[in-house]
Coordinates of C-alpha atoms in Angstrom, one line a residue:
Chain A
M44 CA 123.4 116.1 135.1
N45 CA 122.3 119.3 136.8
A46 CA 124.7 121.8 138.5
L47 CA 124.3 120.5 142.1
A48 CA 124.6 116.8 141.0
A49 CA 127.9 117.6 139.1
L50 CA 129.4 119.1 142.2
E51 CA 128.1 116.4 144.5
T52 CA 129.3 113.6 142.2
G53 CA 132.8 115.2 142.0
L54 CA 133.0 115.5 145.7
L55 CA 131.8 112.0 146.3
L56 CA 134.3 110.6 143.9
G57 CA 137.1 112.4 145.7
L58 CA 135.9 111.2 149.0
Y59 CA 135.6 107.7 147.7
A60 CA 139.3 107.7 146.5
L61 CA 140.5 109.5 149.7
L62 CA 138.8 106.9 152.0
A63 CA 140.4 104.1 149.9
G64 CA 143.8 105.7 150.6
I65 CA 143.1 106.1 154.3
W66 CA 142.0 102.4 154.4
G67 CA 145.3 101.4 152.8
V68 CA 147.4 103.5 155.2
L69 CA 145.6 102.3 158.3
F70 CA 145.7 98.7 157.1
A71 CA 149.5 99.0 156.7
L72 CA 149.8 100.6 160.1
A73 CA 147.7 97.8 161.6
Q74 CA 150.0 95.2 160.2
L75 CA 153.1 97.1 161.3
R76 CA 152.1 98.0 164.8
E77 CA 149.7 95.1 165.5
M78 CA 147.5 97.5 167.5
S79 CA 143.8 96.9 167.5
I80 CA 143.1 100.7 167.2
F81 CA 144.6 100.7 163.8
R82 CA 142.8 97.5 162.8
Q83 CA 139.4 98.9 163.9
S84 CA 140.2 102.3 162.3
A85 CA 141.1 100.5 159.0
T86 CA 137.8 98.7 159.1
V87 CA 135.9 101.9 159.7
A88 CA 137.8 103.6 156.9
Y89 CA 136.9 100.9 154.4
G90 CA 133.3 100.9 155.8
L91 CA 133.1 104.7 155.0
H92 CA 134.6 104.0 151.6
A93 CA 131.9 101.5 151.0
V94 CA 129.2 104.0 152.1
A95 CA 130.7 106.6 149.7
A96 CA 130.5 103.9 146.9
L97 CA 126.9 103.2 147.8
A98 CA 126.1 106.9 147.7
I99 CA 127.7 107.2 144.3
V100 CA 125.7 104.2 143.1
L101 CA 122.4 105.3 144.6
S102 CA 122.4 109.1 144.4
T103 CA 124.4 110.2 141.4
P104 CA 123.2 110.3 137.8
L105 CA 126.2 108.3 136.5
G106 CA 125.3 105.5 134.0
L107 CA 125.2 101.9 135.0
G108 CA 128.6 101.1 133.5
W109 CA 130.3 103.8 135.6
K110 CA 128.5 102.6 138.7
C111 CA 129.8 99.0 138.0
L112 CA 133.3 100.5 137.6
I113 CA 132.9 102.1 141.0
V114 CA 131.8 98.9 142.7
G115 CA 134.6 96.9 141.0
S116 CA 137.2 99.5 142.0
S117 CA 136.0 99.2 145.6
L118 CA 136.6 95.5 145.5
A119 CA 140.0 96.1 144.1
F120 CA 140.8 98.7 146.7
L121 CA 139.7 96.2 149.4
A122 CA 142.1 93.5 148.0
L123 CA 145.0 95.7 147.1
P124 CA 146.6 96.6 150.6
P125 CA 146.5 92.9 151.9
M126 CA 148.0 91.7 148.6
T127 CA 150.6 94.4 148.5
W128 CA 151.5 93.6 152.1
R129 CA 151.9 89.9 151.5
F130 CA 154.0 90.5 148.5
L131 CA 156.2 92.9 150.4
Q132 CA 156.7 90.4 153.2
H133 CA 157.5 87.7 150.7
T134 CA 160.1 89.8 148.9
H135 CA 161.7 91.0 152.1
R136 CA 161.7 87.6 153.7
D137 CA 164.0 85.9 151.2
G138 CA 167.7 86.5 150.9
V139 CA 169.2 89.2 148.8
S140 CA 172.6 88.6 147.4
Q141 CA 172.2 85.5 145.2
H142 CA 169.2 86.9 143.3
D143 CA 171.0 90.2 142.9
R144 CA 174.0 88.6 141.2
K145 CA 171.8 86.4 139.0
S146 CA 169.7 89.4 137.9
S147 CA 172.8 91.4 137.0
Q148 CA 174.4 88.5 135.2
H149 CA 171.2 87.9 133.2
T150 CA 170.8 91.6 132.1
A151 CA 174.6 91.8 131.5
R152 CA 174.3 89.1 128.9
V153 CA 171.6 91.1 127.1
V154 CA 173.8 94.2 127.0
A155 CA 176.8 92.2 126.0
G156 CA 174.8 90.9 123.1
L157 CA 174.5 94.5 121.8
Chain B
M100 CA 183.9 111.5 142.6
Y101 CA 183.1 110.7 139.0
R102 CA 182.8 113.6 136.5
S103 CA 179.3 112.5 135.9
Q104 CA 178.5 113.2 139.6
T105 CA 180.1 116.6 139.4
L106 CA 177.9 117.3 136.4
A107 CA 174.9 116.1 138.5
L108 CA 175.7 118.7 141.1
K109 CA 175.6 121.4 138.4
Y110 CA 172.2 120.0 137.2
F111 CA 170.9 120.1 140.8
A112 CA 172.1 123.7 141.2
A113 CA 170.4 124.7 138.0
A114 CA 167.2 122.8 138.9
I115 CA 166.9 124.5 142.3
T116 CA 167.5 127.9 140.6
F117 CA 164.7 127.2 138.1
F118 CA 162.6 125.9 140.9
G119 CA 163.0 129.4 142.4
V120 CA 162.0 131.0 139.1
M121 CA 159.0 128.8 138.9
T122 CA 158.0 129.7 142.4
L123 CA 158.4 133.4 141.9
T124 CA 156.5 133.5 138.6
G125 CA 153.8 131.3 140.2
L126 CA 153.5 133.8 143.1
L127 CA 153.3 136.7 140.7
S128 CA 150.8 134.8 138.5
S129 CA 148.6 134.3 141.5
Y130 CA 148.6 138.0 142.2
Y131 CA 147.2 138.8 138.8
Y132 CA 144.0 137.1 139.9
I133 CA 143.7 139.5 142.8
N134 CA 144.9 142.6 140.9
P135 CA 144.3 142.2 137.2
D136 CA 146.0 145.5 136.5
F137 CA 149.3 144.2 137.9
L138 CA 152.2 145.0 135.5
F139 CA 149.7 146.3 133.0
G140 CA 151.3 147.1 129.7
I141 CA 154.6 145.6 130.9
L142 CA 154.2 141.9 131.4
P143 CA 150.9 140.3 130.6
F144 CA 149.5 137.4 132.6
N145 CA 150.0 134.8 129.8
I146 CA 153.7 135.4 129.7
M147 CA 154.0 135.0 133.4
K148 CA 152.1 131.8 133.2
I149 CA 154.2 130.5 130.3
L150 CA 157.3 131.2 132.4
H151 CA 155.8 129.5 135.4
I152 CA 154.8 126.3 133.6
N153 CA 157.9 126.1 131.4
T154 CA 160.3 126.5 134.3
L155 CA 158.3 123.8 136.1
V156 CA 159.1 121.4 133.2
I157 CA 162.7 122.5 133.0
W158 CA 163.5 122.2 136.7
L159 CA 162.0 118.8 136.9
L160 CA 163.8 117.6 133.8
M161 CA 167.1 119.0 135.2
G162 CA 166.4 117.3 138.5
F163 CA 165.8 114.0 136.7
M164 CA 168.9 114.4 134.7
G165 CA 171.0 115.3 137.7
S166 CA 169.7 112.3 139.6
I167 CA 170.6 109.9 136.7
Y168 CA 174.0 111.5 136.2
W169 CA 174.6 111.0 140.0
F170 CA 173.5 107.4 140.3
L171 CA 174.6 106.1 136.9
P172 CA 178.4 105.7 137.5
G173 CA 177.8 104.0 140.9
E174 CA 175.3 101.7 139.3
L175 CA 177.4 100.6 136.4
G176 CA 180.9 101.0 138.0
R177 CA 182.4 103.4 135.4
E178 CA 182.4 106.9 134.2
T179 CA 179.4 108.0 132.1
A180 CA 180.0 107.6 128.4
G181 CA 180.1 110.8 126.4
I182 CA 180.6 112.9 129.6
R183 CA 182.4 115.7 127.7
A184 CA 179.4 116.3 125.4
A185 CA 177.1 116.1 128.4
E186 CA 179.2 118.7 130.3
M187 CA 179.2 121.0 127.3
L188 CA 175.5 120.6 126.8
F189 CA 174.7 121.5 130.4
Y190 CA 175.9 125.1 129.7
V191 CA 174.2 125.2 126.4
F192 CA 171.0 124.0 128.1
C193 CA 171.2 126.7 130.8
A194 CA 172.1 129.5 128.3
A195 CA 169.2 128.4 126.0
V196 CA 166.7 128.5 128.8
A197 CA 167.9 132.0 129.8
V198 CA 167.7 133.3 126.3
V199 CA 164.2 131.9 125.8
A200 CA 163.1 133.5 129.1
V201 CA 164.6 136.9 128.1
V202 CA 162.7 136.7 124.8
F203 CA 159.5 135.8 126.5
V204 CA 159.8 138.7 128.9
F205 CA 161.0 141.4 126.6
V206 CA 159.8 140.4 123.1
Q207 CA 156.7 138.5 124.3
Y208 CA 155.0 137.7 120.9
G209 CA 155.5 138.0 117.2
G210 CA 153.4 137.8 114.1
S211 CA 151.8 134.7 112.6
N212 CA 154.8 133.8 110.6
A213 CA 157.8 131.5 110.5
V214 CA 160.1 134.0 112.2
A215 CA 158.0 134.1 115.3
L216 CA 157.7 130.3 115.3
W217 CA 161.5 129.9 115.1
L218 CA 162.7 132.7 117.3
I219 CA 159.9 133.8 119.7
N220 CA 157.2 131.3 120.5
Q221 CA 156.0 128.1 118.9
G222 CA 152.5 128.9 120.2
R223 CA 151.8 125.5 121.6
K224 CA 150.8 125.4 125.2
Y225 CA 153.4 124.1 127.7
V226 CA 156.0 123.7 124.9
E227 CA 156.0 127.4 123.9
A228 CA 159.8 127.6 123.5
P229 CA 160.7 128.7 120.0
R230 CA 161.7 126.1 117.5
W231 CA 165.5 126.6 117.8
A232 CA 165.3 125.9 121.5
A233 CA 163.0 122.9 121.0
L234 CA 165.6 121.5 118.6
G235 CA 168.2 122.1 121.3
I236 CA 166.1 120.1 123.8
V237 CA 166.0 117.2 121.3
V238 CA 169.8 117.3 121.0
I239 CA 170.2 117.3 124.8
M240 CA 167.8 114.4 125.2
V241 CA 169.6 112.4 122.5
V242 CA 173.0 113.0 124.3
F243 CA 171.4 112.1 127.6
A244 CA 170.1 108.9 126.2
Y245 CA 173.5 108.2 124.7
N246 CA 175.1 108.8 128.1
V247 CA 172.9 106.1 129.7
I248 CA 172.8 103.5 126.9
G249 CA 176.5 104.1 126.0
T250 CA 177.6 103.7 129.5
A251 CA 175.8 100.3 129.8
I252 CA 177.3 99.1 126.6
A253 CA 180.8 100.3 127.5
A254 CA 180.5 98.7 130.9
R255 CA 179.1 95.5 129.3
K256 CA 176.8 95.5 132.2
T257 CA 173.3 96.6 133.2
T258 CA 170.9 96.2 136.0
G259 CA 167.1 95.9 136.0
I260 CA 166.7 99.6 136.9
I261 CA 169.0 100.8 134.2
T262 CA 167.4 98.5 131.6
V263 CA 164.0 100.0 132.4
L264 CA 165.6 103.5 132.2
M265 CA 167.1 102.8 128.9
I266 CA 163.8 101.6 127.4
D267 CA 162.1 104.6 128.9
L268 CA 164.5 107.0 127.3
V269 CA 163.4 106.0 123.8
P270 CA 159.7 107.2 124.1
L271 CA 161.0 110.2 126.2
M272 CA 163.0 111.3 123.1
L273 CA 160.4 110.4 120.5
L274 CA 157.4 111.9 122.2
Y275 CA 159.1 115.3 122.3
L276 CA 159.2 115.3 118.5
I277 CA 155.5 116.0 118.7
A278 CA 156.3 119.5 119.8
F279 CA 157.3 120.3 116.2
P280 CA 154.5 119.8 113.7
A281 CA 152.3 122.7 112.9
I282 CA 148.9 121.0 112.2
T283 CA 146.3 123.5 111.3
N284 CA 143.3 121.3 112.2
M285 CA 142.9 122.1 115.9
S286 CA 141.4 118.8 116.9
A287 CA 144.1 116.8 115.1
D288 CA 146.8 119.1 116.6
L289 CA 145.4 118.7 120.1
F290 CA 145.1 114.9 119.6
W291 CA 148.8 114.6 119.0
W292 CA 149.9 117.3 121.4
W293 CA 148.3 115.4 124.3
W294 CA 150.6 112.5 123.4
L295 CA 153.5 114.8 124.3
V296 CA 151.9 116.4 127.4
H297 CA 150.2 113.4 128.9
L298 CA 152.5 110.6 127.9
W299 CA 155.5 112.5 129.0
V300 CA 154.0 113.2 132.4
E301 CA 151.9 110.2 133.1
A302 CA 154.0 107.5 131.4
T303 CA 157.7 108.3 130.7
W304 CA 158.2 110.6 133.6
E305 CA 156.5 108.2 136.0
V306 CA 158.9 105.5 134.9
L307 CA 161.8 107.9 135.2
I308 CA 160.9 108.9 138.7
G309 CA 160.2 105.2 139.5
C310 CA 163.8 104.4 138.5
I311 CA 165.2 107.3 140.4
M312 CA 163.3 106.4 143.5
A313 CA 164.4 102.8 143.2
L314 CA 168.0 103.9 143.1
A315 CA 167.5 106.3 146.0
L316 CA 165.7 103.7 148.1
M317 CA 168.7 101.4 147.9
Q318 CA 171.0 104.2 149.0
L319 CA 168.8 105.6 151.7
L320 CA 167.4 102.5 153.4
G321 CA 169.7 99.9 152.0
T322 CA 166.7 98.1 150.5
S323 CA 167.9 95.1 148.4
R324 CA 168.1 95.4 144.7
R325 CA 165.8 92.4 144.3
I326 CA 163.0 94.1 146.1
V327 CA 163.2 97.5 144.4
E328 CA 163.5 95.9 141.0
A329 CA 160.5 93.6 141.6
W330 CA 158.5 96.7 142.7
L331 CA 159.8 98.8 139.8
Y332 CA 158.6 96.2 137.3
I333 CA 155.1 95.9 138.9
E334 CA 154.6 99.6 139.4
V335 CA 155.8 100.4 135.8
A336 CA 153.4 97.7 134.5
L337 CA 150.5 99.1 136.5
V338 CA 151.3 102.8 135.8
L339 CA 151.7 102.2 132.1
G340 CA 148.7 99.9 132.0
T341 CA 146.4 102.6 133.4
G342 CA 148.3 105.7 132.3
I343 CA 148.7 105.1 128.6
L344 CA 145.0 104.8 127.8
G345 CA 144.2 107.2 130.6
L346 CA 145.4 109.6 127.9
G347 CA 141.7 109.4 126.8
H348 CA 140.6 111.8 129.6
H349 CA 142.2 114.6 127.6
Y350 CA 140.2 113.6 124.5
F351 CA 136.7 114.2 126.0
W352 CA 136.1 117.7 124.5
I353 CA 138.5 118.2 121.7
G354 CA 136.5 116.8 118.8
T355 CA 137.6 113.2 119.0
P356 CA 135.2 110.3 118.6
G357 CA 132.8 109.5 121.4
Y358 CA 134.4 106.2 122.4
W359 CA 137.2 108.2 124.1
L360 CA 134.7 109.1 126.8
T361 CA 134.5 105.4 127.8
I362 CA 138.2 104.6 127.2
G363 CA 139.5 107.7 129.0
G364 CA 137.1 107.5 131.9
F365 CA 137.6 103.8 132.4
F366 CA 141.4 103.7 132.4
S367 CA 142.0 106.9 134.3
A368 CA 139.5 105.7 137.0
L369 CA 142.0 102.8 137.5
E370 CA 144.9 105.1 138.0
P371 CA 144.6 105.5 141.8
L372 CA 145.1 101.7 142.2
P373 CA 148.9 101.5 141.6
L374 CA 149.3 104.7 143.6
L375 CA 147.6 103.1 146.6
G376 CA 150.1 100.2 146.3
M377 CA 152.9 102.7 146.4
V378 CA 151.5 104.3 149.6
V379 CA 151.3 100.9 151.3
H380 CA 154.8 100.2 150.2
A381 CA 156.0 103.5 151.6
V382 CA 154.4 102.8 155.0
Y383 CA 156.0 99.3 155.0
D384 CA 159.5 100.7 154.2
A385 CA 159.2 103.5 156.8
G386 CA 157.9 101.0 159.4
A387 CA 160.7 98.5 158.7
Q388 CA 163.2 101.3 159.4
H389 CA 161.2 102.7 162.4
M390 CA 161.6 106.0 160.6
K391 CA 165.2 105.8 161.6
T392 CA 167.8 106.7 159.0
T393 CA 170.9 108.8 158.8
N394 CA 169.1 111.2 156.4
R395 CA 165.7 112.1 157.7
P396 CA 165.0 114.9 155.2
A397 CA 165.4 112.5 152.3
L398 CA 163.1 109.9 154.0
Y399 CA 160.5 112.5 154.8
W400 CA 160.5 113.9 151.2
M401 CA 160.3 110.3 149.9
M402 CA 157.3 109.7 152.0
A403 CA 155.8 113.0 150.9
E404 CA 156.3 111.8 147.3
A405 CA 154.3 108.6 147.8
F406 CA 151.4 110.3 149.7
G407 CA 151.4 113.4 147.5
N408 CA 151.3 111.3 144.4
F409 CA 148.3 109.4 145.7
I410 CA 146.4 112.4 146.9
G411 CA 147.3 114.8 144.1
A412 CA 147.2 112.5 141.2
G413 CA 144.9 109.8 142.6
V414 CA 142.3 111.6 144.7
W415 CA 142.2 115.0 143.1
G416 CA 142.4 113.4 139.6
F417 CA 139.6 110.9 140.4
M418 CA 137.2 113.8 141.3
I419 CA 137.3 115.1 137.7
T420 CA 138.2 112.1 135.6
L421 CA 134.8 110.8 134.7
P422 CA 133.4 112.6 131.7
Q423 CA 130.1 113.6 133.4
V424 CA 132.0 115.7 136.0
N425 CA 134.9 116.6 133.7
L426 CA 132.4 118.3 131.4
Y427 CA 132.0 121.0 134.0
A428 CA 135.4 120.8 135.7
H429 CA 137.9 120.8 132.8
G430 CA 139.8 124.1 132.4
T431 CA 138.7 125.5 135.7
Q432 CA 140.8 126.1 138.8
W433 CA 139.6 122.6 139.9
T434 CA 141.9 121.2 137.3
V435 CA 144.7 123.6 138.2
S436 CA 144.4 122.4 141.8
H437 CA 144.8 118.8 140.6
G438 CA 147.8 119.8 138.4
H439 CA 149.6 121.5 141.2
F440 CA 149.1 118.7 143.7
A441 CA 150.0 116.0 141.3
F442 CA 153.2 117.5 140.0
W443 CA 154.3 118.3 143.5
G444 CA 153.6 114.8 144.8
A445 CA 154.7 112.8 141.9
Y446 CA 157.9 114.6 141.0
A447 CA 159.0 117.6 143.0
C448 CA 159.1 115.8 146.4
G449 CA 161.1 112.9 144.8
I450 CA 163.8 115.3 143.4
I451 CA 164.2 117.1 146.7
S452 CA 164.6 113.7 148.4
V453 CA 167.4 112.8 146.0
L454 CA 169.0 116.2 146.5
Y455 CA 169.3 115.6 150.3
L456 CA 170.8 112.1 149.5
V457 CA 173.4 113.7 147.2
L458 CA 174.2 116.5 149.8
Q459 CA 174.9 113.8 152.4
R460 CA 177.5 112.2 150.2
V461 CA 179.0 115.4 148.9
R462 CA 179.4 117.1 152.3
D463 CA 180.4 113.8 153.9
L464 CA 177.8 113.9 156.6
A465 CA 177.3 110.9 158.9
V466 CA 173.9 112.2 159.8
V467 CA 171.7 114.8 158.1
E468 CA 169.9 116.7 160.7
G469 CA 168.9 120.2 161.8
Q470 CA 165.9 122.4 162.1
L471 CA 165.9 124.2 158.7
W472 CA 164.8 121.2 156.7
K473 CA 161.8 120.7 159.0
W474 CA 160.7 124.3 158.5
S475 CA 161.1 124.1 154.7
F476 CA 159.3 120.8 154.6
A477 CA 156.4 122.2 156.7
A478 CA 156.2 125.5 154.8
L479 CA 156.4 124.0 151.3
N480 CA 153.9 121.2 152.0
L481 CA 151.5 123.5 154.0
G482 CA 151.7 126.1 151.3
L483 CA 151.1 123.6 148.5
V484 CA 148.2 121.8 150.2
G485 CA 146.7 125.1 151.2
M486 CA 147.0 126.5 147.6
T487 CA 145.4 123.4 146.2
G488 CA 142.6 123.6 148.7
A489 CA 141.9 127.2 147.9
L490 CA 142.1 126.5 144.1
L491 CA 139.6 123.7 144.6
V492 CA 137.1 126.1 146.2
S493 CA 137.5 128.5 143.3
G494 CA 137.2 125.7 140.9
F495 CA 134.0 124.5 142.4
V496 CA 132.6 127.9 141.9
Q497 CA 133.6 128.0 138.3
A498 CA 132.2 124.5 137.6
F499 CA 129.0 125.3 139.4
V500 CA 128.3 129.0 138.6
E501 CA 130.0 129.4 135.2
R502 CA 129.6 126.0 133.7
A503 CA 126.7 124.0 135.1
I504 CA 124.3 126.9 135.8
G505 CA 125.5 129.6 133.4
G506 CA 126.2 127.3 130.5
S507 CA 129.8 128.7 129.8
T508 CA 128.7 132.0 128.5
L509 CA 130.8 135.2 128.8
S510 CA 128.3 136.5 131.3
A511 CA 128.5 133.3 133.3
F512 CA 132.3 133.5 133.3
I513 CA 132.1 137.1 134.7
S514 CA 129.6 136.0 137.3
A515 CA 131.9 133.2 138.5
Q516 CA 135.0 135.5 138.5
E517 CA 133.1 138.0 140.7
N518 CA 131.7 135.4 143.1
A519 CA 132.8 135.9 146.6
W520 CA 133.9 132.3 147.1
F521 CA 136.0 132.5 143.9
V522 CA 137.6 135.7 145.0
D523 CA 138.3 134.5 148.5
G524 CA 139.8 131.3 147.1
M525 CA 142.2 133.3 144.9
V526 CA 143.2 135.6 147.8
T527 CA 143.8 132.5 150.0
R528 CA 145.8 130.9 147.3
F529 CA 148.1 134.0 147.0
L530 CA 148.7 134.1 150.8
L531 CA 149.6 130.4 150.8
A532 CA 151.8 130.9 147.8
I533 CA 153.8 133.3 150.0
V534 CA 154.1 130.5 152.6
F535 CA 155.3 128.2 149.8
T536 CA 157.8 130.8 148.6
A537 CA 159.1 131.2 152.2
G538 CA 159.5 127.4 152.3
Y539 CA 161.5 127.6 149.1
V540 CA 163.8 130.2 150.6
V541 CA 164.4 128.1 153.7
L542 CA 165.1 125.1 151.5
V543 CA 167.7 126.9 149.6
W544 CA 169.3 128.2 152.8
D545 CA 169.4 124.7 154.2
V546 CA 170.8 123.2 151.0
L547 CA 173.6 125.9 150.9
T548 CA 174.6 125.6 154.5
L549 CA 173.9 122.0 155.3
G550 CA 176.9 120.5 157.1
R551 CA 178.6 123.9 157.2
R552 CA 176.7 125.5 160.0
V553 CA 178.3 125.6 163.4
P554 CA 176.0 124.2 166.0
A555 CA 174.8 126.8 168.6
A556 CA 176.3 124.7 171.5
A557 CA 179.7 124.8 169.8
V558 CA 179.6 128.6 169.3
A559 CA 178.7 129.0 173.0
S560 CA 181.5 126.8 174.3
A561 CA 184.0 128.6 171.9
A562 CA 182.9 132.0 173.4
E563 CA 183.6 130.7 176.9

């Protein structure tokens, strides 16, 4: 890897991760506020993230295995915010108290065993 | 108030004091880069840097301990077991840190012998404290673990969070023992030393702050135990799943077998994934509360923790984590930039958040408000982000000019140090370190006077 390629690759990797974060935040805001501007911005952010991934795959001297990792991570980044959101909704939807008591009772038995 | 919570207040006071020492020594360290003759013959740069990094570790550790001593009695419904020993050890801890700091400043270094190792400096980066002090830390950690585990046993009760915490305390204690061996083979020594440095920071501390944030979330937003515990389990699994073998990214260039290039690169490339989940979670929580809470500083610092962790550890780390880039970036200011941002985001913001929660209870404030916290929040975060940006620019120059073009020769090192971009980056870093320091001063002022200040309107009406 030559000097310029090292710098470019580092910057592209940072941009790649940053855009994944922006996609996640905008996705969450879109769900929260139900405003089309957030939905569209989230789509654009993920699109830019995909472009960054493509640039890493096509223009950097990383090996094939690392490029596959980048593509796989992009897919994981795509799925993560919706999955997280669904899980959050699921956990917040259900009641609280009964599970809390059960959880405490269960762990209390473990400690009592000590 | 439980005695444990009174002890927590002392730990927070000590933590904020050492936060100040860290900030001051960091500011002075940054000035050496602009004026290398600074304090020539009096205090060399390496000692200032040792003080900066060691006080970072100490203040965060004290912040963690303070948080746990604060939440533990409420969580388990009884006084902390062994509280007398814990109270006594707090003073021992503070005195030991002060003595070590005095030795570092005035004695500075010794010969290559056992006396220096035991009394002056162990000579191992980040754990330089002499052996007697390192032994003291082990004792403090053992008592701390006893406080937590003993309380759960005495109460015949635990919770999911406390169970995770108890499990975490075991590796927290054991890993510190790696600070002791004096292995003469440098590769073997570094191999094990990274277990201490990396696995403390990117495994046991991550779990510790996860537990503390879970407890804080329940108090701050009234989030149900079931939700925070479910998230704690998931996040701990993901963080440990990626973080433990992410250790490999420190093994790239220390003489370990080549397979670490693949293992380290692969697992550390996965590390941003759980951090993104935390960011989405933070947005959800803030949105569910409409950013309304009786303690806005605590909420804002908690949000800063989630975002700072993702950007500092996730984004900044991802830039340099693949071996092909790391070959040029490791050991440059690029890495320093990542380290500053990651520690700030992952730990410091979380502890400041808990501090505001504690202050609300102690000062019996229905609502925590005011202007000072906003100024300190802005100055600290602006200063920190600015510093990391400036360090990044300087780090690029080093990676490009010194490493990739110059091939890491002495002449290439000098070329990079004299490069205008590098110099400008260092000057900018120093200026933003001043902003950060100002933010710290405002934070301390706010913490000292919160709830005790007389509103301006009240003063005016009293005058009339």
